Structures are given as structure tokens and as C-alpha cells.
mmCIF file of C-alpha atoms in Angstrom:
data_model
loop_
_atom_site.group_PDB
_atom_site.id
_atom_site.type_symbol
_atom_site.label_atom_id
_atom_site.label_comp_id
_atom_site.label_asym_id
_atom_site.label_seq_id
_atom_site.Cartn_x
_atom_site.Cartn_y
_atom_site.Cartn_z
ATOM 1 C CA MET A 19 -25.018 8.607 8.406
ATOM 2 C CA SER A 20 -25.950 5.336 6.733
ATOM 3 C CA ASP A 21 -23.496 2.438 6.750
ATOM 4 C CA THR A 22 -23.358 2.461 2.946
ATOM 5 C CA LYS A 23 -22.469 6.158 2.823
ATOM 6 C CA LYS A 24 -19.886 5.670 5.588
ATOM 7 C CA GLU A 25 -18.231 2.831 3.632
ATOM 8 C CA ILE A 26 -18.202 4.870 0.407
ATOM 9 C CA ILE A 27 -16.456 7.695 2.266
ATOM 10 C CA ARG A 28 -14.039 5.181 3.809
ATOM 11 C CA ALA A 29 -13.222 3.739 0.365
ATOM 12 C CA ALA A 30 -12.738 7.264 -1.041
ATOM 13 C CA LYS A 31 -10.334 8.141 1.788
ATOM 14 C CA PHE A 32 -8.411 4.927 1.187
ATOM 15 C CA LEU A 33 -8.229 5.785 -2.521
ATOM 16 C CA PHE A 34 -7.002 9.319 -1.782
ATOM 17 C CA PHE A 35 -4.299 8.140 0.633
ATOM 18 C CA SER A 36 -3.330 5.331 -1.724
ATOM 19 C CA ILE A 37 -2.899 7.856 -4.524
ATOM 20 C CA SER A 38 -0.604 9.899 -2.283
ATOM 21 C CA ALA A 39 1.332 6.711 -1.441
ATOM 22 C CA GLY A 40 1.408 5.917 -5.154
ATOM 23 C CA VAL A 41 2.989 9.295 -5.843
ATOM 24 C CA ILE A 42 5.644 8.563 -3.221
ATOM 25 C CA GLN A 43 6.226 5.108 -4.686
ATOM 26 C CA SER A 44 6.350 6.366 -8.274
ATOM 27 C CA LEU A 45 8.673 9.279 -7.585
ATOM 28 C CA SER A 46 11.065 7.263 -5.450
ATOM 29 C CA PHE A 47 11.036 4.484 -8.080
ATOM 30 C CA LEU A 48 11.729 7.045 -10.805
ATOM 31 C CA VAL A 49 14.693 8.533 -8.926
ATOM 32 C CA MET A 50 16.251 5.133 -8.245
ATOM 33 C CA ASN A 51 15.537 3.789 -11.733
ATOM 34 C CA GLU A 52 16.489 6.817 -13.837
ATOM 35 C CA PHE A 53 19.199 8.515 -11.796
ATOM 36 C CA LEU A 54 20.731 5.760 -9.713
ATOM 37 C CA LYS A 55 20.220 3.092 -12.400
ATOM 38 C CA TRP A 56 19.441 0.378 -9.841
ATOM 39 C CA ASN A 57 17.877 -2.963 -10.837
ATOM 40 C CA TYR A 58 14.096 -3.067 -11.146
ATOM 41 C CA TRP A 59 13.608 -5.192 -8.032
ATOM 42 C CA VAL A 60 15.712 -2.920 -5.796
ATOM 43 C CA CYS A 61 13.869 0.190 -6.984
ATOM 44 C CA TYR A 62 10.546 -1.560 -6.511
ATOM 45 C CA LEU A 63 11.282 -2.855 -2.996
ATOM 46 C CA VAL A 64 12.541 0.458 -1.622
ATOM 47 C CA ALA A 65 9.704 2.420 -3.243
ATOM 48 C CA LEU A 66 7.137 -0.092 -1.983
ATOM 49 C CA ALA A 67 8.449 0.105 1.588
ATOM 50 C CA LEU A 68 8.232 3.904 1.584
ATOM 51 C CA SER A 69 4.668 3.868 0.276
ATOM 52 C CA VAL A 70 3.543 1.155 2.725
ATOM 53 C CA ILE A 71 4.726 3.115 5.761
ATOM 54 C CA TRP A 72 3.025 6.276 4.511
ATOM 55 C CA ASN A 73 -0.202 4.510 3.549
ATOM 56 C CA PHE A 74 -0.490 2.503 6.780
ATOM 57 C CA THR A 75 0.046 5.549 8.969
ATOM 58 C CA LEU A 76 -2.578 7.690 7.247
ATOM 59 C CA ASN A 77 -5.159 4.962 6.756
ATOM 60 C CA ARG A 78 -4.994 3.738 10.354
ATOM 61 C CA LYS A 79 -5.641 7.227 11.677
ATOM 62 C CA PHE A 80 -7.987 8.775 9.124
ATOM 63 C CA THR A 81 -9.648 6.023 7.076
ATOM 64 C CA PHE A 82 -10.205 3.232 9.576
ATOM 65 C CA LYS A 83 -9.913 5.449 12.687
ATOM 66 C CA SER A 84 -8.582 2.502 14.599
ATOM 67 C CA ALA A 85 -7.383 2.501 18.193
ATOM 68 C CA ASN A 86 -5.923 -0.949 17.549
ATOM 69 C CA ASN A 87 -2.552 -1.775 19.022
ATOM 70 C CA VAL A 88 -0.237 -0.202 16.412
ATOM 71 C CA PRO A 89 2.550 -2.838 16.616
ATOM 72 C CA VAL A 90 -0.017 -5.638 16.197
ATOM 73 C CA ALA A 91 -1.645 -3.858 13.252
ATOM 74 C CA MET A 92 1.755 -3.222 11.676
ATOM 75 C CA PHE A 93 2.667 -6.878 12.144
ATOM 76 C CA LYS A 94 -0.527 -7.901 10.313
ATOM 77 C CA VAL A 95 0.408 -5.553 7.465
ATOM 78 C CA PHE A 96 3.907 -7.059 7.520
ATOM 79 C CA LEU A 97 2.316 -10.503 7.049
ATOM 80 C CA PHE A 98 0.411 -9.217 4.009
ATOM 81 C CA TYR A 99 3.608 -7.881 2.489
ATOM 82 C CA LEU A 100 5.486 -11.055 3.400
ATOM 83 C CA VAL A 101 3.332 -12.690 0.700
ATOM 84 C CA PHE A 102 2.625 -9.768 -1.649
ATOM 85 C CA THR A 103 6.174 -8.417 -1.917
ATOM 86 C CA PRO A 104 7.996 -11.538 -3.144
ATOM 87 C CA LEU A 105 5.192 -12.412 -5.551
ATOM 88 C CA SER A 106 4.938 -8.896 -6.992
ATOM 89 C CA THR A 107 8.726 -8.480 -7.093
ATOM 90 C CA TRP A 108 9.235 -11.804 -8.842
ATOM 91 C CA GLY A 109 6.318 -11.210 -11.211
ATOM 92 C CA GLY A 110 7.399 -7.649 -11.922
ATOM 93 C CA GLN A 111 10.971 -8.670 -12.625
ATOM 94 C CA ALA A 112 9.749 -11.493 -14.887
ATOM 95 C CA LEU A 113 7.566 -9.083 -16.872
ATOM 96 C CA ASN A 114 10.401 -6.572 -17.081
ATOM 97 C CA ASP A 115 12.801 -9.306 -18.248
ATOM 98 C CA VAL A 116 10.525 -10.148 -21.189
ATOM 99 C CA GLY A 117 10.398 -6.521 -22.257
ATOM 100 C CA VAL A 118 7.355 -5.053 -20.523
ATOM 101 C CA ASN A 119 8.120 -1.430 -19.655
ATOM 102 C CA GLU A 120 9.022 -1.067 -15.975
ATOM 103 C CA TYR A 121 6.496 1.739 -15.484
ATOM 104 C CA ILE A 122 3.662 -0.402 -16.837
ATOM 105 C CA VAL A 123 4.771 -3.204 -14.509
ATOM 106 C CA LEU A 124 4.893 -0.754 -11.612
ATOM 107 C CA ALA A 125 1.396 0.553 -12.405
ATOM 108 C CA LEU A 126 -0.038 -2.977 -12.551
ATOM 109 C CA SER A 127 1.614 -3.854 -9.235
ATOM 110 C CA MET A 128 0.277 -0.687 -7.632
ATOM 111 C CA ILE A 129 -3.310 -1.335 -8.790
ATOM 112 C CA LEU A 130 -3.182 -4.914 -7.532
ATOM 113 C CA ASN A 131 -1.701 -3.722 -4.255
ATOM 114 C CA PHE A 132 -4.415 -1.066 -3.845
ATOM 115 C CA VAL A 133 -7.291 -3.520 -4.194
ATOM 116 C CA LEU A 134 -5.787 -6.316 -2.108
ATOM 117 C CA GLU A 135 -4.528 -4.025 0.645
ATOM 118 C CA PHE A 136 -7.897 -2.299 1.100
ATOM 119 C CA LEU A 137 -9.648 -5.632 1.520
ATOM 120 C CA TYR A 138 -6.933 -6.972 3.814
ATOM 121 C CA GLN A 139 -6.839 -3.894 6.023
ATOM 122 C CA LYS A 140 -10.612 -3.664 6.297
ATOM 123 C CA TYR A 141 -11.307 -7.340 6.952
ATOM 124 C CA VAL A 142 -8.120 -8.464 8.714
ATOM 125 C CA VAL A 143 -5.965 -5.671 10.136
ATOM 126 C CA PHE A 144 -8.670 -3.351 11.463
ATOM 127 C CA ARG A 145 -11.589 -5.780 11.726
ATOM 128 C CA GLY A 146 -13.398 -5.118 14.968
ATOM 129 C CA SER A 147 -11.564 -1.850 15.621
ATOM 130 C CA ILE A 148 -12.819 0.387 12.819
ATOM 131 C CA ASP A 149 -13.970 3.769 14.169
ATOM 132 C CA SER A 150 -12.687 2.909 17.667
ATOM 133 C CA ALA A 151 -10.255 5.821 18.039
ATOM 134 C CA LYS A 152 -11.316 8.668 20.273
ATOM 135 C CA LYS A 153 -11.958 11.936 18.508
ATOM 136 C CA SER A 154 -9.397 14.534 19.443
#
């Protein structure tokens, strides 16, 4: 299989798993926002954490097929979110405070997260270990 075709398939898998993580994030956000009536930032942080764990687990195994040291890879993802989370939480809360609908803010954050996380995982987290896992 050509490298281009392999990368298109990899990007499609990442998109598919990100959509599933997005469903988890959206539904958990909806429950906390509509039923528990928590503040935007609390809903966002909890929902984001749930989706990150789901997305990392699936993408490491199936998209990047990495045999990388899992704690090291998770720490690299933690570093990404150490920057992304406060910026997106602050920005999302600021947009919400000026009247932008929280679901529009959530969607914008999720799209930004999708693009940045794919690039970060491919070129930082799993660089040098892509397709290194043994087939079982």
C-alpha cells in the first residue's frame, strides 16, 4: 500500500475515533449542562477528560498502531492538554459570557482540538513508533 493511501486511511481512522470521542464529549456535556446545571467550564473540563481518555486509547492501538511506552505517550498527551485545556476553557467561557451559545462554543473547541491533536499525536506523541505494534 502506498504511503499516501496509508496516511489517508490513518486520517480517516482518526476522524472516526474523534467523532466517537466527540459523541462522548457532547453527551456528557449535555447531561452536566442541562440536567446538573453546572457552570460551562466544569461541564467542558469533565467532558473533555472523558473524550481524551477514549480517543487516546483507541488511536494509539488502531490508528497509529504504536508500541510506544504507554505512560510516556500519555504524558506527552497530558502536556498537549496542559496548554490546550486552559486556553480552550478560558476562551470558551469568555465566548459563553458574551452570549455565544455554549453548544456553538463546544463545537468550535472540538474542531480545533481535532485538528491540533491529530498533528500533535502524529508528529510528537507517536513519531518514530507509528505502525510498531505487533499484529495480534
